[in-house]
GROMACS .gro file of N, CA and C in nm:
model
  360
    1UNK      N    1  -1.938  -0.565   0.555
    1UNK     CA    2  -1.887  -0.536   0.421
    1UNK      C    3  -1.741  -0.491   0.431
    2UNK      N    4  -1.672  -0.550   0.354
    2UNK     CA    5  -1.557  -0.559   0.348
    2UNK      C    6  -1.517  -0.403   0.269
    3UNK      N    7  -1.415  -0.325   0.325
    3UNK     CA    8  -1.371  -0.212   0.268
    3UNK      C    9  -1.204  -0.133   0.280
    4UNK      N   10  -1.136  -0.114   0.201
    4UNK     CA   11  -1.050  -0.066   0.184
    4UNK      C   12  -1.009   0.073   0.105
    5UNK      N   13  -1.001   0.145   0.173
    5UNK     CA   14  -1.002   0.276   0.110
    5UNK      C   15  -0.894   0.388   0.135
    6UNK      N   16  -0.836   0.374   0.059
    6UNK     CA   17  -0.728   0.470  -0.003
    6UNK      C   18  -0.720   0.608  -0.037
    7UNK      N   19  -0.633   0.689   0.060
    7UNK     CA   20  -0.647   0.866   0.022
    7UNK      C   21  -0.476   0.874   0.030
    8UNK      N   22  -0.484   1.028  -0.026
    8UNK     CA   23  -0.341   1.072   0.014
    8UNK      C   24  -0.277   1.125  -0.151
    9UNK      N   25  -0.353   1.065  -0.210
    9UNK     CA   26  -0.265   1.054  -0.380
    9UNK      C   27  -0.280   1.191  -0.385
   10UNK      N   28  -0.205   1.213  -0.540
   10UNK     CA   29  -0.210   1.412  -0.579
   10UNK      C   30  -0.101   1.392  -0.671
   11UNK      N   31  -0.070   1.476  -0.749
   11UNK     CA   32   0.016   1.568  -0.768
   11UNK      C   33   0.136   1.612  -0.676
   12UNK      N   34   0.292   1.566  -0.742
   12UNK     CA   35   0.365   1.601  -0.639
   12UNK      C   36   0.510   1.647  -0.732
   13UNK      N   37   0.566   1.773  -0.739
   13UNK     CA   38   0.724   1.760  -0.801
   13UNK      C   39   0.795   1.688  -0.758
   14UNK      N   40   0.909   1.656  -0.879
   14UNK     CA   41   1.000   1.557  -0.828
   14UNK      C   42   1.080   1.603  -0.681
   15UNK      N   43   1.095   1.478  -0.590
   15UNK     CA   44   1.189   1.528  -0.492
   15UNK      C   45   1.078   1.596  -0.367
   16UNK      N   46   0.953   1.570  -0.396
   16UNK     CA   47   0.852   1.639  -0.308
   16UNK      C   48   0.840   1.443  -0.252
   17UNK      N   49   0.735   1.465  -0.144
   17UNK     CA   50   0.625   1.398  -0.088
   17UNK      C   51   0.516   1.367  -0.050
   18UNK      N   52   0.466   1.268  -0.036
   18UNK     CA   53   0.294   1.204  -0.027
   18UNK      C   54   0.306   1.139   0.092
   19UNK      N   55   0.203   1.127   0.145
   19UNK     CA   56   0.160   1.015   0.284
   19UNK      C   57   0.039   0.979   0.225
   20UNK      N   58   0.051   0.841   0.169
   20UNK     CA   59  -0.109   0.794   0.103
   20UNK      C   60  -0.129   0.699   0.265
   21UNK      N   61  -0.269   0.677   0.289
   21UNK     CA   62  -0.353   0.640   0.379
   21UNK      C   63  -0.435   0.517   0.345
   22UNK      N   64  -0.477   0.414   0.411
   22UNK     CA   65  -0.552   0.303   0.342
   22UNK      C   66  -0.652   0.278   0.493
   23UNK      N   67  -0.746   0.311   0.493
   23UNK     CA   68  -0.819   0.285   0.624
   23UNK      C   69  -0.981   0.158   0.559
   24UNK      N   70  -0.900   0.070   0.693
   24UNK     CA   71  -0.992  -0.073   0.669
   24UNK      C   72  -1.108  -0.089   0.757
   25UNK      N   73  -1.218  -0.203   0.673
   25UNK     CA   74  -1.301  -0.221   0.798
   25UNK      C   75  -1.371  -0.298   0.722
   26UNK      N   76  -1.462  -0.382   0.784
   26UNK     CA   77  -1.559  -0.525   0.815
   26UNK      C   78  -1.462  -0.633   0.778
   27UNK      N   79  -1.359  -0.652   0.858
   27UNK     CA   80  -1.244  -0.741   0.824
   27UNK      C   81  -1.180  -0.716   0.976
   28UNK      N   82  -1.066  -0.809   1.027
   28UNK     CA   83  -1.045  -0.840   1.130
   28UNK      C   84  -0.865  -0.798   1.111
   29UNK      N   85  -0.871  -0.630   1.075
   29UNK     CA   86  -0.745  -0.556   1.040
   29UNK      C   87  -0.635  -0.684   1.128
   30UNK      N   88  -0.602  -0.662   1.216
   30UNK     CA   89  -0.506  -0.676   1.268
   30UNK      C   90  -0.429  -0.827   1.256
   31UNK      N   91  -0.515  -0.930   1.202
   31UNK     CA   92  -0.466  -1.069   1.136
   31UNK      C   93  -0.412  -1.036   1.015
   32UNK      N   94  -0.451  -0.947   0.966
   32UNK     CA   95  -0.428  -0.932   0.765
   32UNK      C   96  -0.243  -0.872   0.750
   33UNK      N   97  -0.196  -0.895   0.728
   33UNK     CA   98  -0.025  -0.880   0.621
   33UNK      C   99  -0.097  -0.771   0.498
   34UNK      N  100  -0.046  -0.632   0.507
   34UNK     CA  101  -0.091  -0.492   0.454
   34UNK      C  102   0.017  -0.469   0.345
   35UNK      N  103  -0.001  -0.493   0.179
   35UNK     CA  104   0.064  -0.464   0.127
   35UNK      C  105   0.055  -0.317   0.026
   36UNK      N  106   0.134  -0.200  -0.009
   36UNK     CA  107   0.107  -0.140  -0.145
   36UNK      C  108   0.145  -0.179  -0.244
   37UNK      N  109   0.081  -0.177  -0.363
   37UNK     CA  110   0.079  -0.206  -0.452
   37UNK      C  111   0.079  -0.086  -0.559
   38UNK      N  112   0.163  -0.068  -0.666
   38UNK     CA  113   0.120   0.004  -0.752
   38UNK      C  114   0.119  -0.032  -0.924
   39UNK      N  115   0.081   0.060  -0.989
   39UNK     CA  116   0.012   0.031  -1.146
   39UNK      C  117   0.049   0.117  -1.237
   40UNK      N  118   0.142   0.114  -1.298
   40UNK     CA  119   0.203   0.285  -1.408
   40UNK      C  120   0.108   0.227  -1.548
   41UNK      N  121   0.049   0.296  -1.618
   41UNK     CA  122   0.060   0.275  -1.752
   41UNK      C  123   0.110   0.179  -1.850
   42UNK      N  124   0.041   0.098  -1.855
   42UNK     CA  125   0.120  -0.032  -2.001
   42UNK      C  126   0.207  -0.106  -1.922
   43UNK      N  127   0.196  -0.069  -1.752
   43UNK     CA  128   0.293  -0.213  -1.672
   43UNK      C  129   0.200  -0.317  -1.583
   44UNK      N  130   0.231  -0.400  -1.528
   44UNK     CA  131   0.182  -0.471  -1.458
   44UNK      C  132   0.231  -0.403  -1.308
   45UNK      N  133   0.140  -0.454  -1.235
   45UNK     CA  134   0.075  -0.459  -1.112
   45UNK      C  135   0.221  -0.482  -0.999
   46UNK      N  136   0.295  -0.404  -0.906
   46UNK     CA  137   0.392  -0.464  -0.868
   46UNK      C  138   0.384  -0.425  -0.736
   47UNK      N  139   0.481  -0.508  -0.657
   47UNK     CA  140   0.463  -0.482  -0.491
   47UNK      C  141   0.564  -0.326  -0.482
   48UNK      N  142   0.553  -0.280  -0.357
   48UNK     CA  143   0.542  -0.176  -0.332
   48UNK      C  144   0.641  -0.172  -0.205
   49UNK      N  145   0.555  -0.213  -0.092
   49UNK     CA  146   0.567  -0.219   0.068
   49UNK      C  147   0.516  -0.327   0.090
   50UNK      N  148   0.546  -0.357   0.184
   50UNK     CA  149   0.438  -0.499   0.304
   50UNK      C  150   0.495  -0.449   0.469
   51UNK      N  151   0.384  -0.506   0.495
   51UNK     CA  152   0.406  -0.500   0.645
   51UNK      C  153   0.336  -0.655   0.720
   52UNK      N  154   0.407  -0.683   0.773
   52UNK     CA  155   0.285  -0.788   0.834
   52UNK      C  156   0.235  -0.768   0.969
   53UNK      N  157   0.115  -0.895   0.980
   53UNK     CA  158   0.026  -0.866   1.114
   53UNK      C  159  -0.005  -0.763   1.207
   54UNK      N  160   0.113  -0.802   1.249
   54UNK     CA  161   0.199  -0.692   1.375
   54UNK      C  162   0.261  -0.594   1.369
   55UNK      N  163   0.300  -0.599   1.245
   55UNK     CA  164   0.416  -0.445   1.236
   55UNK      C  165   0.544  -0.469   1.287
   56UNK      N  166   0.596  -0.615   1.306
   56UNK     CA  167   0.734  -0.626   1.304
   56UNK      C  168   0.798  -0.661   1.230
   57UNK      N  169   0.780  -0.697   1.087
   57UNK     CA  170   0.810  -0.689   0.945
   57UNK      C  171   0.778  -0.637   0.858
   58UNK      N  172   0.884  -0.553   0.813
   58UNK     CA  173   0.843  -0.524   0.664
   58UNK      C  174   0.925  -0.533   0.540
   59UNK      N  175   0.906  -0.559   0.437
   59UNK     CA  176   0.928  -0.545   0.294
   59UNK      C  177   0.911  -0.466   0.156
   60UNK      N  178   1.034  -0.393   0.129
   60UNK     CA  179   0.988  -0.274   0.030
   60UNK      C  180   1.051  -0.331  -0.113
   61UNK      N  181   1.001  -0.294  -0.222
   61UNK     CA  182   1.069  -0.278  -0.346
   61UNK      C  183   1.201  -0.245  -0.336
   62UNK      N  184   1.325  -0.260  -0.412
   62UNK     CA  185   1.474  -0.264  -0.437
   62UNK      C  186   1.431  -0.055  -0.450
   63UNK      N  187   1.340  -0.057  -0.535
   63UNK     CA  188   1.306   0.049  -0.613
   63UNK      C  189   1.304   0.216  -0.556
   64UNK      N  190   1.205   0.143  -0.421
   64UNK     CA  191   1.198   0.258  -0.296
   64UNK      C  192   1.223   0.227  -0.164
   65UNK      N  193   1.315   0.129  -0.159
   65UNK     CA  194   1.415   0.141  -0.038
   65UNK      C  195   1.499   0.236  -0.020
   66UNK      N  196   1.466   0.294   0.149
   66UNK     CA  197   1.562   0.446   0.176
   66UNK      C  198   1.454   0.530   0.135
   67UNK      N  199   1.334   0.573   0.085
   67UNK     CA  200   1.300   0.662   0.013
   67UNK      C  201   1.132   0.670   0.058
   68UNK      N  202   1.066   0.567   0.103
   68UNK     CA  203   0.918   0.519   0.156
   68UNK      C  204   0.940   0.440   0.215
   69UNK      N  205   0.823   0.439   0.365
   69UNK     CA  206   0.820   0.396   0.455
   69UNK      C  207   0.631   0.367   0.496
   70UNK      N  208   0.677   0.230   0.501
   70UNK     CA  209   0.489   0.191   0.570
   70UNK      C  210   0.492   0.175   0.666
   71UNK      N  211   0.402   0.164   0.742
   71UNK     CA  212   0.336   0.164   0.885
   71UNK      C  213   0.220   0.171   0.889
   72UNK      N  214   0.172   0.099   0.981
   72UNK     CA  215   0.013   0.017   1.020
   72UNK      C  216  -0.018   0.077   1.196
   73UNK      N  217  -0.135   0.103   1.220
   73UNK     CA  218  -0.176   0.109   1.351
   73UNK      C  219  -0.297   0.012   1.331
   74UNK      N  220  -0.298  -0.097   1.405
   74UNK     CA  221  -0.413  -0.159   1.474
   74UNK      C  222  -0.513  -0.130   1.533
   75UNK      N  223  -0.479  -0.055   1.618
   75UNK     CA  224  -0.582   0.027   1.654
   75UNK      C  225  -0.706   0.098   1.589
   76UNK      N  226  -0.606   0.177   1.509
   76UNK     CA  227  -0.701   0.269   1.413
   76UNK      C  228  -0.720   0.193   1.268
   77UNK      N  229  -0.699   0.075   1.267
   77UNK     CA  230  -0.698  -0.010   1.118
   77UNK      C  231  -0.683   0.089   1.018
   78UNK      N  232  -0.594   0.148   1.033
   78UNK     CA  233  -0.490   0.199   0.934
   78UNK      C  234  -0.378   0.166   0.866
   79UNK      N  235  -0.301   0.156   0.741
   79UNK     CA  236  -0.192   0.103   0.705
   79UNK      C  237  -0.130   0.243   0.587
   80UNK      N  238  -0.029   0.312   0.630
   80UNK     CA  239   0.045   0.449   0.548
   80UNK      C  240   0.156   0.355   0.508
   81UNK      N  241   0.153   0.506   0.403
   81UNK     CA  242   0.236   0.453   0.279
   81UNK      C  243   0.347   0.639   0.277
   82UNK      N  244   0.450   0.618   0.401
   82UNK     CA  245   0.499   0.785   0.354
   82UNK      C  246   0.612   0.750   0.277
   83UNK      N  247   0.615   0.856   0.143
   83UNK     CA  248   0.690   0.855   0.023
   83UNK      C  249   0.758   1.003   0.016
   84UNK      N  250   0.910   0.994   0.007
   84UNK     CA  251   0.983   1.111   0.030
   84UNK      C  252   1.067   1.079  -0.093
   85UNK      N  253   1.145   1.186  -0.166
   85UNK     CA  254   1.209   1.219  -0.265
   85UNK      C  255   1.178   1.135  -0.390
   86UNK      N  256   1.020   1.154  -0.446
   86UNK     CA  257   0.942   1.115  -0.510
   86UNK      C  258   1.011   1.143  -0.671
   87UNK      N  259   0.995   1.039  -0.720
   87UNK     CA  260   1.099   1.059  -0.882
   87UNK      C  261   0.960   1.027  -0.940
   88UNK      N  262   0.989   1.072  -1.119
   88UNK     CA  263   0.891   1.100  -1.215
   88UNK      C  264   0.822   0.939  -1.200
   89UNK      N  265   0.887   0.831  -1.195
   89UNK     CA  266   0.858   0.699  -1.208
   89UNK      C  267   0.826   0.685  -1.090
   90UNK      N  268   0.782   0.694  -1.014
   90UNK     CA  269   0.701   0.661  -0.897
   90UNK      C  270   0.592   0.677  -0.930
   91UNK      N  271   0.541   0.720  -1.001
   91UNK     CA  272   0.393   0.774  -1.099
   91UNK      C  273   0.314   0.639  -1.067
   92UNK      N  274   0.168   0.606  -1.069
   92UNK     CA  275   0.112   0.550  -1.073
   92UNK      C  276  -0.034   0.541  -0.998
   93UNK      N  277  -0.114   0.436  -0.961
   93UNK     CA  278  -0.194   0.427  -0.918
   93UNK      C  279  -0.187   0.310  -0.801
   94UNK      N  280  -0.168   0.361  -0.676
   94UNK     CA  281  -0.150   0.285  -0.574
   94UNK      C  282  -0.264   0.258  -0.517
   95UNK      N  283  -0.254   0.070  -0.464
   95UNK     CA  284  -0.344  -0.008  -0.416
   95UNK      C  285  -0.268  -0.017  -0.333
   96UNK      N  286  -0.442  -0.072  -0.193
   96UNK     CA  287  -0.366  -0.114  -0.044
   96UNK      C  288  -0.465  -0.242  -0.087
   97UNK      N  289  -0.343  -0.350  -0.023
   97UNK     CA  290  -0.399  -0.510  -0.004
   97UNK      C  291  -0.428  -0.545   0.132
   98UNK      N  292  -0.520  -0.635   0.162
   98UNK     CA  293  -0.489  -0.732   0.280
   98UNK      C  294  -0.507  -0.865   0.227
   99UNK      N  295  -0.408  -0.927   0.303
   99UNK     CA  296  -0.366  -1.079   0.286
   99UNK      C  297  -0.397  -1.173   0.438
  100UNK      N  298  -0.458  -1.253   0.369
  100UNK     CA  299  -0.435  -1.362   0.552
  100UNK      C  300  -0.432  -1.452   0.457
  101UNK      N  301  -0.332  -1.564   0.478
  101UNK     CA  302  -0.334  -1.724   0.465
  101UNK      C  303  -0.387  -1.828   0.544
  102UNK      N  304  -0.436  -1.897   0.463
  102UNK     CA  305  -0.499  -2.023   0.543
  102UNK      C  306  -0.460  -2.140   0.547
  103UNK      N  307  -0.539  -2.273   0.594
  103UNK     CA  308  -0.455  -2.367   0.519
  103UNK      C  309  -0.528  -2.413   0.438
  104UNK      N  310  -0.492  -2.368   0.273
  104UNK     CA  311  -0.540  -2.450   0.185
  104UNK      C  312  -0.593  -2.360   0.081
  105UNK      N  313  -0.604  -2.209   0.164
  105UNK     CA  314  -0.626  -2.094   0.066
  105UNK      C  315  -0.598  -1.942   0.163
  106UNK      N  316  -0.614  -1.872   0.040
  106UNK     CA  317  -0.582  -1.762   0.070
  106UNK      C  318  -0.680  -1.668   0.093
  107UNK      N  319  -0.721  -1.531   0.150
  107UNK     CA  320  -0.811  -1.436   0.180
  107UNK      C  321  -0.735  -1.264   0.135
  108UNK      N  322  -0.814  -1.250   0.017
  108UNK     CA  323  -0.710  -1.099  -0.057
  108UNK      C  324  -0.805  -1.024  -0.031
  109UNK      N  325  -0.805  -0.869  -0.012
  109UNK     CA  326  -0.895  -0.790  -0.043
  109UNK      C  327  -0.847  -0.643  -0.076
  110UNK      N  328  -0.862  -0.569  -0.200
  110UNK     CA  329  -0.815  -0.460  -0.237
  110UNK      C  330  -0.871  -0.338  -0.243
  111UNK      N  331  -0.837  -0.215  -0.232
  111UNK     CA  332  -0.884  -0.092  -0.251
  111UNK      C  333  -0.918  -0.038  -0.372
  112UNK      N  334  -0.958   0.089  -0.396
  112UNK     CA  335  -1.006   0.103  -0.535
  112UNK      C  336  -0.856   0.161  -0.623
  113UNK      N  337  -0.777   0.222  -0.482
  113UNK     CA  338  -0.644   0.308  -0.520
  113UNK      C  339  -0.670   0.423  -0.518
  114UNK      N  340  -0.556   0.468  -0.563
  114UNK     CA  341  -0.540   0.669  -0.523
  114UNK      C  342  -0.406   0.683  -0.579
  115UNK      N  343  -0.459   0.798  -0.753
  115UNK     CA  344  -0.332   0.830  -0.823
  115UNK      C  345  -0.264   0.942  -0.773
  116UNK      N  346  -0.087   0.916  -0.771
  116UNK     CA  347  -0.011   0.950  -0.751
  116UNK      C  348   0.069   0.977  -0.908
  117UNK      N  349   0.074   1.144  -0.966
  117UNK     CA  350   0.197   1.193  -1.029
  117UNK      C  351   0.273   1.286  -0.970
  118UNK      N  352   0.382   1.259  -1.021
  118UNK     CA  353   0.517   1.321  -0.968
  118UNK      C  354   0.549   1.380  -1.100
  119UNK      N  355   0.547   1.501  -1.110
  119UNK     CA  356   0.598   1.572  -1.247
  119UNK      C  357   0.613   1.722  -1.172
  120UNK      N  358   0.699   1.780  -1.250
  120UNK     CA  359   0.691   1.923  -1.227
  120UNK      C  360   0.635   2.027  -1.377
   0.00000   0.00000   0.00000
């Protein structure tokens, strides 16, 4: 059984920080491209972070570049999400993805998430 599960969210003042957590399993972590994802209120669904396979690429939002940082251990089929000088709009409800491509289709699988506000 396929599972993705997400901790770390809370309550945080502006200019504070979170380390949200996404720990995987009945899936073959270390093929899958690990993205966050998050969800504010009345918006759509937007990328976040990525990391792929290996952990020698990654890709952040324009939004929180300089500011959050992902990282994956294989080992421990883990994929973090650390978020430093957290603004009111960072607010939301963050998802962890895994992605593998195939040829001819794709393999997604998502977490339930873990809300994150930033207010003082």
């Amino acid at each position: 059984q396929v599972q993705l599960v997400e901790s770390g969210g809370g309550l945080v003042q502006p200019g504070g920080s979170l380390r949200l957590s996404c720990a995987a399993s009945g899936f073959t972590f270390r093929n899958y491209a690990m993205t966050w994802y998050r969800q504010a209120p009345g918006k759509e669904r937007e990328l976040v972070a990525s990391i792929s396979a290996a952990g020698g690429s990654t890709n952040y939002a324009d939004s929180v570049k300089g500011r959050f940082t992902i990282s994956r251990d294989n080992a421990l089929n883990t994929v973090d999400l650390q978020m430093n000088s957290l603004k009111p709009e960072d607010t939301a409800v963050y998802y962890c993805n895994a992605r593998r491509d195939f040829i001819g289709t794709t393999r997604n699988y998502w977490g339930q998430g873990t809300q994150v506000t930033v207010s003082s």
